[in-house]
Coordinates of C-alpha atoms in Angstrom, one line a residue:
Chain A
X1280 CA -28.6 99.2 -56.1
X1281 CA -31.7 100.2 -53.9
X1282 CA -30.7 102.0 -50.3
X1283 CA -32.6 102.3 -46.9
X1284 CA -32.2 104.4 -44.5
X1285 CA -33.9 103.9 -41.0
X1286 CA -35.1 107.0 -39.3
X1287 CA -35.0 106.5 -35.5
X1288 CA -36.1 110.4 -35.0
X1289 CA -38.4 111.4 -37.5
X1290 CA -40.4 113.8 -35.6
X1291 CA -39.5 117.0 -34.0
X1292 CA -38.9 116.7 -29.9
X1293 CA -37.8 113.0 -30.2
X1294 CA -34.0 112.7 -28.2
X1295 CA -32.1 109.7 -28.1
X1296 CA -28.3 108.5 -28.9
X1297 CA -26.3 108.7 -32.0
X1298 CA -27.2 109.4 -35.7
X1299 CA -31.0 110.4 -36.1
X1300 CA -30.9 107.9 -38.9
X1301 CA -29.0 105.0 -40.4
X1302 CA -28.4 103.1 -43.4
X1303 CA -29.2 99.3 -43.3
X1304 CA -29.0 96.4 -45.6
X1305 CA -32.1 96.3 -48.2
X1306 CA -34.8 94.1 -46.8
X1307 CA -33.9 94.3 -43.3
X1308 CA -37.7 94.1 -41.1
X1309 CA -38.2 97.8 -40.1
X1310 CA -41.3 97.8 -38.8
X1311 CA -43.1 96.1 -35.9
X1312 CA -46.6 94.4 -35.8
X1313 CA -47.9 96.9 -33.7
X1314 CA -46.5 99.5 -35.2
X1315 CA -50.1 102.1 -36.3
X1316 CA -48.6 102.6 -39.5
X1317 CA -49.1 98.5 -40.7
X1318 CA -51.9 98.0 -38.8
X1319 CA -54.0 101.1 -38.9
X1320 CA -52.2 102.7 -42.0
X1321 CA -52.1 105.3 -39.7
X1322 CA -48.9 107.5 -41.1
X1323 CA -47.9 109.7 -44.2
X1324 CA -45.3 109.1 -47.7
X1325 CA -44.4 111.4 -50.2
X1326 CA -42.5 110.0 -53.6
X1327 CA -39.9 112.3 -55.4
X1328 CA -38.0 111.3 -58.6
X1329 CA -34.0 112.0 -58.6
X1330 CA -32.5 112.7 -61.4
X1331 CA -28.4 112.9 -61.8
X1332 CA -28.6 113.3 -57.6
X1333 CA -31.3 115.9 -57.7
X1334 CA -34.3 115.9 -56.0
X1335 CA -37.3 117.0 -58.0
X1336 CA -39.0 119.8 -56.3
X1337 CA -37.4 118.3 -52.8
X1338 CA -39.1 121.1 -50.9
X1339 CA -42.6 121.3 -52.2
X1340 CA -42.5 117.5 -51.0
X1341 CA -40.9 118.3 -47.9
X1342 CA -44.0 121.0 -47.5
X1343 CA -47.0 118.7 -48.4
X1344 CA -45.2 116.2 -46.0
X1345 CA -45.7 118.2 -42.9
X1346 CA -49.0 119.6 -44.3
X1347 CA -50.3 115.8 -44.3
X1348 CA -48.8 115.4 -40.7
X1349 CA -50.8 118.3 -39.4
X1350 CA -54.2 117.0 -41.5
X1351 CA -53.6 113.6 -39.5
X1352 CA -52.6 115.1 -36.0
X1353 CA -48.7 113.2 -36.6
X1354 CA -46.0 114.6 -34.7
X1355 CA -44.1 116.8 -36.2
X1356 CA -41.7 115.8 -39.1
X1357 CA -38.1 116.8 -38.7
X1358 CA -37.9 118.2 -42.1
X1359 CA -33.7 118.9 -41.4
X1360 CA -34.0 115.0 -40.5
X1361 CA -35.6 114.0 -43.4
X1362 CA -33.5 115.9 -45.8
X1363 CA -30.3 114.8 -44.5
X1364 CA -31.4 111.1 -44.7
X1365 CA -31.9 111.9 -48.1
X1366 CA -29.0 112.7 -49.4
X1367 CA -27.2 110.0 -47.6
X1368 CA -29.6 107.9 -49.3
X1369 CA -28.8 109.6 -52.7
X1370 CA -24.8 108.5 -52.1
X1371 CA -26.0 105.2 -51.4
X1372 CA -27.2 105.0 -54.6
X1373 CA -24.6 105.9 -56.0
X1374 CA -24.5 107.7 -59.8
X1375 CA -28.0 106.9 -60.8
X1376 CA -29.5 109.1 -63.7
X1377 CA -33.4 108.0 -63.3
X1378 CA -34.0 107.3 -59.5
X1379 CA -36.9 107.4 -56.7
X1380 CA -37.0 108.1 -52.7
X1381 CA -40.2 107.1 -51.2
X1382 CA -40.0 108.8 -47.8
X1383 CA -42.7 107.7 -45.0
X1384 CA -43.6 108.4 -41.2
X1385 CA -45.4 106.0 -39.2
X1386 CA -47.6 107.0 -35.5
X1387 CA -45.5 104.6 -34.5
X1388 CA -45.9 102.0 -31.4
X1389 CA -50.3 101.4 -31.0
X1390 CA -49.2 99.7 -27.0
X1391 CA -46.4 102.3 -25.9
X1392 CA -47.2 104.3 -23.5
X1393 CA -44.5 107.7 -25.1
X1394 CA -46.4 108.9 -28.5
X1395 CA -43.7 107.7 -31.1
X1396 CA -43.0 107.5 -34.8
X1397 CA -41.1 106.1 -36.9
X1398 CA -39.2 106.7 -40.6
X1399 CA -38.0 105.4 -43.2
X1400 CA -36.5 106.2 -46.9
X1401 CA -36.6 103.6 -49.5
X1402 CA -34.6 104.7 -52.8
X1403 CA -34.7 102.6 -56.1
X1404 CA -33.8 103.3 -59.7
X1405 CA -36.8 104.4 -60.9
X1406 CA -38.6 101.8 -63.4
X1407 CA -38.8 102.9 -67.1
X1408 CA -42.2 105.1 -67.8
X1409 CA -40.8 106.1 -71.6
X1410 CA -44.1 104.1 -72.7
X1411 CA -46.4 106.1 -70.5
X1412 CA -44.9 109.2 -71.3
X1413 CA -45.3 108.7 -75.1
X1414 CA -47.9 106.5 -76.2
X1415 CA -49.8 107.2 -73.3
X1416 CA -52.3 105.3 -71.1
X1417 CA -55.9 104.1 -70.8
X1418 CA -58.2 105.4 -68.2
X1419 CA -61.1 105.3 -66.8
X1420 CA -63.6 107.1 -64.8
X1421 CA -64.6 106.1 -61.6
X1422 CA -66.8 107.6 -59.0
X1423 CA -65.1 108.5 -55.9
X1424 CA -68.3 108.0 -53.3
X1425 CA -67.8 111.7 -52.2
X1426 CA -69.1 115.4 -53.1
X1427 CA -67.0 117.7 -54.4
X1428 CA -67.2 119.7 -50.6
X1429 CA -65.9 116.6 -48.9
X1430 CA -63.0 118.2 -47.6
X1431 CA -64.8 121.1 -46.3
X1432 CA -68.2 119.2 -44.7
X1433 CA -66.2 116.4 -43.4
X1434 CA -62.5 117.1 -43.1
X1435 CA -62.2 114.2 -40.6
X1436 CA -62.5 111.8 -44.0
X1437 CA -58.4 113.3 -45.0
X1438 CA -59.1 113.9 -48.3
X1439 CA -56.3 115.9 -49.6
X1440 CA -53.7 114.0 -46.7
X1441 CA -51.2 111.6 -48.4
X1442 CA -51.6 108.9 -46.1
X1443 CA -49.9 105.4 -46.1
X1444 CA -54.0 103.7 -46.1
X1445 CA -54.0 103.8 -49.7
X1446 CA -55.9 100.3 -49.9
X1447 CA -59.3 102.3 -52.5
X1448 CA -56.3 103.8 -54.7
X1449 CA -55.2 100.4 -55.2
X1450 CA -58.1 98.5 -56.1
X1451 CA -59.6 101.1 -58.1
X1452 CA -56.4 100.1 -60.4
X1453 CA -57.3 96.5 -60.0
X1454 CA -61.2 97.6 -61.4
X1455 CA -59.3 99.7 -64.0
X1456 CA -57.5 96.5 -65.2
X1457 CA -60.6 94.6 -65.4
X1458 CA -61.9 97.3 -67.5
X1459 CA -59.2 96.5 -69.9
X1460 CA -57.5 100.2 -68.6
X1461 CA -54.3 101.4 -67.3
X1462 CA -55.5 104.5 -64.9
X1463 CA -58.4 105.8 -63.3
X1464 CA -59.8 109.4 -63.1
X1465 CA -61.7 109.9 -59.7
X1466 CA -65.0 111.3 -60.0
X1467 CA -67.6 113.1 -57.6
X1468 CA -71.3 112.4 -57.3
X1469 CA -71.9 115.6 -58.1
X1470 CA -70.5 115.6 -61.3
X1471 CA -67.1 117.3 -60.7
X1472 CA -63.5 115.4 -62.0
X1473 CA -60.8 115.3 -59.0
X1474 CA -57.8 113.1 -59.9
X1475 CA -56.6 109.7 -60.5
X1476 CA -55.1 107.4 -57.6
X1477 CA -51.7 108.5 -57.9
X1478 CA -51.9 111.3 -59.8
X1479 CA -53.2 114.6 -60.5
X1480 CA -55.4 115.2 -64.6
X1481 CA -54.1 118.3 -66.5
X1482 CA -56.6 119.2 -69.4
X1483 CA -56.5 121.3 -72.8
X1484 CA -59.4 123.3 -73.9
X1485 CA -58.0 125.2 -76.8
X1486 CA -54.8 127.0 -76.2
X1487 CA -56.2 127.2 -72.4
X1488 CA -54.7 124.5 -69.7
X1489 CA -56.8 123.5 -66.9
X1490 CA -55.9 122.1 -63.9
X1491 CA -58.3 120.7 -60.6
X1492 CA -58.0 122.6 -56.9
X1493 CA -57.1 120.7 -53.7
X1494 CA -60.4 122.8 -52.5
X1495 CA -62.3 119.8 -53.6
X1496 CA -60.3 117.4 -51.3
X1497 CA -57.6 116.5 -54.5
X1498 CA -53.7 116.0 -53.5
X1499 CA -52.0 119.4 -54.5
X1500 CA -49.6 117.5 -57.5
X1501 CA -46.1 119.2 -57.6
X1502 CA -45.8 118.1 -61.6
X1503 CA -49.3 119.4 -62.0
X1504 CA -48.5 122.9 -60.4
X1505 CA -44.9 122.9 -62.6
X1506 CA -46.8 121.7 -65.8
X1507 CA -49.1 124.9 -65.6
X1508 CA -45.9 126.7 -65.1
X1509 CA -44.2 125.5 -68.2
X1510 CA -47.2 126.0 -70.1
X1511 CA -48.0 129.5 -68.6
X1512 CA -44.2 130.4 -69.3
X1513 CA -44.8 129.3 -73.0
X1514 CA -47.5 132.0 -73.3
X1515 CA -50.6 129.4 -72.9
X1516 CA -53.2 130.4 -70.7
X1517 CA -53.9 128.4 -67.5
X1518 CA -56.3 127.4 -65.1
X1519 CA -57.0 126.1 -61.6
X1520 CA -60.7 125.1 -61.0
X1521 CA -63.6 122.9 -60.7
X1522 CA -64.1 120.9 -63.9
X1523 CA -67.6 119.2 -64.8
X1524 CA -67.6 115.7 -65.8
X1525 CA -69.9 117.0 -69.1
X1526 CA -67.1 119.4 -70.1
X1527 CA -64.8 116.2 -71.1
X1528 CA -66.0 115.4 -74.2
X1529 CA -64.8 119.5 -75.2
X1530 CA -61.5 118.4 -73.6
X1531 CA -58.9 118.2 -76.9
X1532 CA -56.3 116.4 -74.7
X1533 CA -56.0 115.3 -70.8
X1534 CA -52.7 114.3 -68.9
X1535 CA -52.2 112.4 -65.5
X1536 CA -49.3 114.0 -64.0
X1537 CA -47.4 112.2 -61.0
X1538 CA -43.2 113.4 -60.0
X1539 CA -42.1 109.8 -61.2
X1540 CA -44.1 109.4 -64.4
X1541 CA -44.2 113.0 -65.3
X1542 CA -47.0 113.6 -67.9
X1543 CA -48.7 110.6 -69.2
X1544 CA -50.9 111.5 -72.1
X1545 CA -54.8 109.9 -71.5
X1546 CA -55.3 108.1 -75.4
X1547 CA -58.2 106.3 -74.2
X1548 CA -61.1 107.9 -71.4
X1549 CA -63.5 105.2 -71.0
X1550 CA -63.1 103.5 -74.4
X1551 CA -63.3 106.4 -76.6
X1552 CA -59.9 107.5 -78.1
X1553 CA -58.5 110.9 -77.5
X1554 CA -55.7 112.6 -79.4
X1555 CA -52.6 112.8 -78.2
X1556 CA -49.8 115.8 -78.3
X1557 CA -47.3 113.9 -79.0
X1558 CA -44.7 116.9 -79.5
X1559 CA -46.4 119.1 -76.7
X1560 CA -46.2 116.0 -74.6
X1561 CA -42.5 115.4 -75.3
X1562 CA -41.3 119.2 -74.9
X1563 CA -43.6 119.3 -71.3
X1564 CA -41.4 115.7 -70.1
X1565 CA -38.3 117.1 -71.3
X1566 CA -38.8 120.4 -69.3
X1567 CA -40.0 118.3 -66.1
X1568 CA -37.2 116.4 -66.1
X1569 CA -34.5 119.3 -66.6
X1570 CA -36.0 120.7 -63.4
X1571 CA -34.1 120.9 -60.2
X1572 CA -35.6 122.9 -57.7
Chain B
X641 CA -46.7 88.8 -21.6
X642 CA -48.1 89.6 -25.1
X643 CA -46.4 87.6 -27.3
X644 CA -45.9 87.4 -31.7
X645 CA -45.8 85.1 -34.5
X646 CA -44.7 85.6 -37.9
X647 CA -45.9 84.0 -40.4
X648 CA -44.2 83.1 -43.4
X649 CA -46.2 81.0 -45.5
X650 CA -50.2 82.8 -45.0
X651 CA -51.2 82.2 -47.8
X652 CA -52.5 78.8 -50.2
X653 CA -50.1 77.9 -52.1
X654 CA -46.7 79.1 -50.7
X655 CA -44.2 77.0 -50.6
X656 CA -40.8 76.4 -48.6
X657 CA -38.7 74.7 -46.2
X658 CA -39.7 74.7 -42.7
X659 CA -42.8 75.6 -40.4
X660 CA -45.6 77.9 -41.9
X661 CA -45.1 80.1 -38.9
X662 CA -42.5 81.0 -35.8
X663 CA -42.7 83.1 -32.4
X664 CA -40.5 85.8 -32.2
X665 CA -39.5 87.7 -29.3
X666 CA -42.2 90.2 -28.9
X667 CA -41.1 94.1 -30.4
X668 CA -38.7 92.4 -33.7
X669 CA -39.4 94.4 -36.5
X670 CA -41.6 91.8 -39.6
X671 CA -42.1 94.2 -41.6
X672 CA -40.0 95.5 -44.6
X673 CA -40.3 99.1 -45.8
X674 CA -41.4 97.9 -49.3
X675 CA -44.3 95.6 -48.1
X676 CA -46.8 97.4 -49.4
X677 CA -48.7 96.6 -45.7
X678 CA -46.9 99.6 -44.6
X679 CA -46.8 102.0 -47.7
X680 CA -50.3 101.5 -49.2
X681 CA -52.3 100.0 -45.9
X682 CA -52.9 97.1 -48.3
X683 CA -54.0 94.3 -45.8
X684 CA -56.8 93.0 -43.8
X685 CA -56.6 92.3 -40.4
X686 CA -58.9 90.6 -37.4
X687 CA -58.9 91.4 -33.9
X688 CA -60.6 88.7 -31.9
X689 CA -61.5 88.0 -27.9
X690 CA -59.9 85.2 -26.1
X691 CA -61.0 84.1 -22.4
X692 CA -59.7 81.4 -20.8
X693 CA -57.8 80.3 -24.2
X694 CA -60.8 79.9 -26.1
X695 CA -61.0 82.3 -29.0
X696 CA -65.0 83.9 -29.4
X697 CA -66.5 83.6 -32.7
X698 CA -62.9 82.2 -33.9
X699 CA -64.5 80.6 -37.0
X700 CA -66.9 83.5 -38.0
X701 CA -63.5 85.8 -37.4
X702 CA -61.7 83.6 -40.1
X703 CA -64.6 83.4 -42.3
X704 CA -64.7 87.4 -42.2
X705 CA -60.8 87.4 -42.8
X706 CA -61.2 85.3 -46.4
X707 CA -64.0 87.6 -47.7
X708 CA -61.8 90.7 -46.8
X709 CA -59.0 88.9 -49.1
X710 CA -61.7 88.5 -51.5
X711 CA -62.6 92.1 -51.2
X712 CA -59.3 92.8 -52.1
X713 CA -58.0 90.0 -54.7
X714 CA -55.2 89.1 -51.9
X715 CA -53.6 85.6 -51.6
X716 CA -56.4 83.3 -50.1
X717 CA -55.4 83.3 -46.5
X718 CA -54.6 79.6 -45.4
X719 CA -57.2 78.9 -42.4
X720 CA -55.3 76.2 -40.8
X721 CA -52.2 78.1 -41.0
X722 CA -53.9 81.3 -39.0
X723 CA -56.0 78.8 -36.8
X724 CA -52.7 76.9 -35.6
X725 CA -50.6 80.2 -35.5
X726 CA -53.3 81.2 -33.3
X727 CA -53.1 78.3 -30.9
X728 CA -49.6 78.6 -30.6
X729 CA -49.6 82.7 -29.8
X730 CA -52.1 81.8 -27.2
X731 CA -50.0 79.0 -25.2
X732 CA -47.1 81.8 -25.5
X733 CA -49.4 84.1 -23.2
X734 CA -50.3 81.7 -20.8
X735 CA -52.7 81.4 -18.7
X736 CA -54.6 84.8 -18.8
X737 CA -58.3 85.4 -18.4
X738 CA -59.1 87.7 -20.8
X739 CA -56.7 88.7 -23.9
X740 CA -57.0 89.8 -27.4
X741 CA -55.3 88.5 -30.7
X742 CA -54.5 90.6 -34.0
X743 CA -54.2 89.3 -37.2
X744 CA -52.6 90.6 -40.3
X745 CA -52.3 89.7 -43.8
X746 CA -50.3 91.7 -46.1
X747 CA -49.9 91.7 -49.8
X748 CA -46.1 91.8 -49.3
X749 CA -43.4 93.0 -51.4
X750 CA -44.2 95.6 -54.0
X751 CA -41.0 95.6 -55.9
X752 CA -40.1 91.3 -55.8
X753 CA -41.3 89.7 -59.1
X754 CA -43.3 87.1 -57.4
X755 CA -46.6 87.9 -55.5
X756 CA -46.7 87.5 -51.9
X757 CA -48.2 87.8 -49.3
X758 CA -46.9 88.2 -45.3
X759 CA -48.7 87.5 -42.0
X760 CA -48.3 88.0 -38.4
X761 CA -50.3 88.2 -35.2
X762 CA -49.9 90.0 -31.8
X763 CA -51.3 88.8 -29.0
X764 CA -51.5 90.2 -25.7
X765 CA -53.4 91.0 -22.5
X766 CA -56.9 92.8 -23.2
X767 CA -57.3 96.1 -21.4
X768 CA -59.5 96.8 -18.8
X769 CA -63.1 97.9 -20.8
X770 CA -65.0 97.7 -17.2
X771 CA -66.4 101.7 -17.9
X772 CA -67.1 101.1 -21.0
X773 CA -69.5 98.1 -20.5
X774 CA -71.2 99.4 -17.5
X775 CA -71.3 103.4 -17.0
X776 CA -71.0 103.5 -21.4
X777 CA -69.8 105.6 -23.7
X778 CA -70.4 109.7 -25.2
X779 CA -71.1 109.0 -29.3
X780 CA -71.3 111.9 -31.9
X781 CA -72.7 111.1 -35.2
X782 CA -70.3 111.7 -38.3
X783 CA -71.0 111.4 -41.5
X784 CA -69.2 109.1 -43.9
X785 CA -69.4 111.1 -47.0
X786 CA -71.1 108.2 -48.8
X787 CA -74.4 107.3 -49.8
X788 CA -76.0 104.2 -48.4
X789 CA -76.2 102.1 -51.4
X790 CA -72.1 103.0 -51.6
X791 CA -71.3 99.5 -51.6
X792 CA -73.6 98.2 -54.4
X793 CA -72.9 101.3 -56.8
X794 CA -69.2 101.2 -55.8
X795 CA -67.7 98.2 -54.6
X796 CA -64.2 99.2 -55.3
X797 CA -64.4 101.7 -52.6
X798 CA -63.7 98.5 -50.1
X799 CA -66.9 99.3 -47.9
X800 CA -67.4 96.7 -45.4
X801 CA -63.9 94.9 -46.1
X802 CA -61.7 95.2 -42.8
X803 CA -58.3 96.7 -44.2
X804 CA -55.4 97.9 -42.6
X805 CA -56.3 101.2 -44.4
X806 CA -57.9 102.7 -41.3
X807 CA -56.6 106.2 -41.0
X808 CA -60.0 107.4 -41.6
X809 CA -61.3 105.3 -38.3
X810 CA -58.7 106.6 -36.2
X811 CA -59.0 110.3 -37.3
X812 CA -62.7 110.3 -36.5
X813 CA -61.9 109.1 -33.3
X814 CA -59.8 112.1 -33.1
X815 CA -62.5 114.5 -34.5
X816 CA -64.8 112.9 -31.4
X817 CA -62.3 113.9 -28.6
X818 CA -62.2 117.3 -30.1
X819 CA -66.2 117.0 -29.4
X820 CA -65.7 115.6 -25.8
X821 CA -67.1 112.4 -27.1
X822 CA -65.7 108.6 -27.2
X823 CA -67.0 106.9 -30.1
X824 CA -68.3 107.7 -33.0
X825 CA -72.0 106.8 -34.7
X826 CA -71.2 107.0 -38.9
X827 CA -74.1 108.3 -40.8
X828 CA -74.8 108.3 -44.7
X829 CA -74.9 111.5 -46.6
X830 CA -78.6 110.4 -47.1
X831 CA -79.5 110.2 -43.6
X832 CA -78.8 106.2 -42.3
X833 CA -77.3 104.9 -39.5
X834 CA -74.1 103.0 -40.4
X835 CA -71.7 101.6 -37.8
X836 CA -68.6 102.8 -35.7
X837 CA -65.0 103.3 -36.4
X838 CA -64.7 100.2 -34.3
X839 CA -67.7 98.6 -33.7
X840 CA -71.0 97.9 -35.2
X841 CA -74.4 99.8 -33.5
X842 CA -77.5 98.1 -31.6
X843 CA -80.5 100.0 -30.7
X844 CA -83.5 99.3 -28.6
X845 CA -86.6 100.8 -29.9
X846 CA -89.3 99.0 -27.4
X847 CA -89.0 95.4 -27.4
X848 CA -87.1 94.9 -30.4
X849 CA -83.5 95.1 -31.2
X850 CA -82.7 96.4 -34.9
X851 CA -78.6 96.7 -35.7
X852 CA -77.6 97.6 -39.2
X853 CA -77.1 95.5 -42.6
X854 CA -74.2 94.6 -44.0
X855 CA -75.8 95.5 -47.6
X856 CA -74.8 99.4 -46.6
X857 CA -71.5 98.8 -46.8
X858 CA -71.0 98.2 -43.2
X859 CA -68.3 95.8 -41.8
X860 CA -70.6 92.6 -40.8
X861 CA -69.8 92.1 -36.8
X862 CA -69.6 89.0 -34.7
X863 CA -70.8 90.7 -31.5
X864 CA -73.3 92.2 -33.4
X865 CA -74.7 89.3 -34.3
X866 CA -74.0 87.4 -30.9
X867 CA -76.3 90.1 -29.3
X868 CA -79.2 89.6 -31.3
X869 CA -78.9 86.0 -31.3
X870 CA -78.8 86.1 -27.5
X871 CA -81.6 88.5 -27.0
X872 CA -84.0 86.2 -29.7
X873 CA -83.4 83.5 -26.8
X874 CA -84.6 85.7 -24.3
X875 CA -87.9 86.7 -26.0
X876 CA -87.2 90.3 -28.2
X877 CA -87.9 90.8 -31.7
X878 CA -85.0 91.4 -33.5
X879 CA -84.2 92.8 -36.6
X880 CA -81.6 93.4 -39.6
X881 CA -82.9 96.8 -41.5
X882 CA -81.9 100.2 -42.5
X883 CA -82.3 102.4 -39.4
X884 CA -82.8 106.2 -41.0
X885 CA -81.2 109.2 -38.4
X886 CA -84.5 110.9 -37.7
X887 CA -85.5 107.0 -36.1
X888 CA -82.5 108.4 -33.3
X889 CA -84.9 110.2 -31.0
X890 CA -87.0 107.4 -30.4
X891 CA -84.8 104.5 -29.3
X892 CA -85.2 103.5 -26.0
X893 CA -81.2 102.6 -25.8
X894 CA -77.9 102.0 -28.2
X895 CA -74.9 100.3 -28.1
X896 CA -72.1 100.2 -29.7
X897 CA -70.3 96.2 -30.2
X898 CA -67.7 94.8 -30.8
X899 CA -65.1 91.9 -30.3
X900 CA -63.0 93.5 -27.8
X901 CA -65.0 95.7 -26.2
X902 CA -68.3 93.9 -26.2
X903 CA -71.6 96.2 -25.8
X904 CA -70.8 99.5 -24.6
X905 CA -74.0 101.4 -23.8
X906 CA -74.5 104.7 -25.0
X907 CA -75.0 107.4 -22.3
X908 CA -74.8 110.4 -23.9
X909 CA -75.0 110.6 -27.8
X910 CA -74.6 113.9 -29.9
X911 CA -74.4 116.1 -26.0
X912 CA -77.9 114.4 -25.8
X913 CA -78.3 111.9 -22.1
X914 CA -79.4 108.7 -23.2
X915 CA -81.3 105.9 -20.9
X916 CA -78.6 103.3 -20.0
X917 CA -80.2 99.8 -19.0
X918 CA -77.6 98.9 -16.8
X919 CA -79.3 95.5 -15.7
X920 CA -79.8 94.5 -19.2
X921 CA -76.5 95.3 -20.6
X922 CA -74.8 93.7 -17.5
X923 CA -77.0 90.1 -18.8
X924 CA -75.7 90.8 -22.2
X925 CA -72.0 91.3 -21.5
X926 CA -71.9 88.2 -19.1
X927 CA -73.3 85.8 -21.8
X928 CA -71.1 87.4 -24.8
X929 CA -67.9 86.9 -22.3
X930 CA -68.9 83.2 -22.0
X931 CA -69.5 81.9 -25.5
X932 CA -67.2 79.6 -26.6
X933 CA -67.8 79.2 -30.1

């Protein structure tokens, strides 16, 4: 059921024989040991969900995928590349409704003397996140070491780029498990809230939706940006700013937001329980996953 | 020349039919596009020195390896496995002076049921560092973006593990060619000295020799280490402390170490010319080139 596609062009310039990409066999070794992406992490992913064939908000992906390449000096993705790879990926597949395409470009070659890259596509049904999306999850708050300017003092850290070296966001989950939680919000030391490891925080503050800017070095969420949308088009009002860790406790419902879980409802923020929306919550996931664009 | 092995079994406790480990002709792809080596930089690696087919600091290298797999709640890398992998890679090069070897450990697949784990090591002639041991290298400071007691207060930030998650450390390397510089010196948002992207940093300030501690979150270096030990023997004072920024303008002299590279003097650090002792870093190089240990 799951499909790779190899990308032997990924990057705009590159020449060579034949196809740009190829399918091969699941599981076939890809990637070299001195390849910068294993063993620098030095390359870029984005995630989208499918659904029915679709690719959720395919572009805006495609967008913050070359927008990561330029914050890390990568060549150039071929975006036309990428696309098509996708959709041959997507027939491989085959009729799928609930599927994912996690879509990555590597520097490439550390020894070569020709600046490289490399791509690949890896496409799976996507795992069943009814639980999440209902009940809800447990989370955390952890600091983040940074102040809320990070990513305009020190821009050389990549805050905001959606790079493959990922190794904090994944042990911060570890801490969150120890902490008998499921997710973690990212904090500042200045007192500021940013996101969680894989996912952007939506809040409610009366009928007034609140969301957190990539200004303060966050990933710009594409379910984040459409969940405002939905809300805004509903007649709510809505919000993009800095939120203070004090203004939680006013919060009367938070959301981590991610394209393959959707909107998770937050029941639990550091061991106090919070109320969940559960018909809001249901009516926003219903809407996210009827979109197309 | 270079030459790679895989290993299949890196880890204690695998099981399965065969050797623990196999050379492959050098450039074969080991990687998978699901190992989440390549999609979340979650790994640890260690680059070490060999001369004359003796590894430097081989068991202090290993030791360093486990606590990063510690760090991270990996697999507990199987020592003999890596040391004999190791012996093998190096009778595949042959009879070269002065070569390197890189070695991985992955956490494996993300989407098989069973944790694993996947390891492999490259090993090939070490460039030429000649200018960077005698005539030195151009630093700029940088800062981190952390806090010196980062480690302590938030250990699940991985400061001071060496993970394949290293995008960071090469785009600051970036940001210092942008500067005209070759290195980079990272500072806390607090105003102390950390260490390089690469390497760890030595200054001179008189006659005594003061590097950085591994309490601030710093990666704890071998040839770090070596240099003070060495210099002891000769007579300096030496010393394992907090070094603050405004302590720069009085060393005498810096250096930056590592494995590879050895001590690179600093000749020019921030646009500012910096004394190089030529005669002394020429003593220190020649003795860190022949331990054996």
């Amino acid at each position: 059921m799951p499909a790779l596609i190899l990308i032997d062009r990924p990057a705009i310039g590159m020449t060579g024989e034949g196809a740009a990409f190829r399918s091969l066999p699941v599981g076939t070794p890809v990637i070299t040991a001195t390849d910068l992406g294993v063993t620098r992490g030095d390359g870029i992913f984005e995630t989208v969900a499918i659904h029915d064939g679709f690719v959720h908000a395919g572009e805006a992906h495609l967008q913050r995928f070359a927008r990561s390449a330029r914050m890390l000096d990568l060549p150039e993705p071929d975006l036309d590349v990428y696309r098509a790879a996708l959709e041959a990926g997507i027939r491989e597949l085959g009729p799928v409704p609930d599927a994912f395409a996690k879509y990555v470009l590597t520097r490439g070659e550390e020894y070569s003397g020709t600046p490289g890259a490399r791509g690949f596509i890896h496409l799976d049904v996507n795992p069943a996140w009814s639980r999440e999306r209902s009940t809800g999850v447990s989370v955390v708050t952890l600091s983040r070491g940074y102040a809320r300017d990070i990513a305009e003092t020190a821009p050389w850290l990549l805050q905001g780029a959606k790079t493959v070296s990922y190794a904090v966001n994944r042990s911060v989950l570890r801490e969150a498990a120890r902490r008998g939680a499921d997710d973690v919000l990212f904090t500042t030391t200045d007192g500021y809230l940013l996101e969680g490891p894989t996912s952007s925080v939506v809040l409610r503050f009366g009928d007034t939706f609140v969301t957190t800017p990539p200004e303060s070095g966050i990933l710009p969420g594409t379910a984040q940006i459409d969940m405002l949308n939905l809300l805004q088009a509903e007649g709510f009002a809505t919000q993009i700013r800095d939120v203070k860790l004090g203004e939680l406790p006013y919060a009367d419902a938070l959301w981590m937001t991610n394209s393959q879980r959707l909107a998770a409802p937050v029941h639990t923020l550091d061991g106090t329980a919070v109320k969940v929306d559960s018909e809001l919550t249901a009516r926003i996931n219903d809407q996210l996953l009827r979109r197309t664009r």
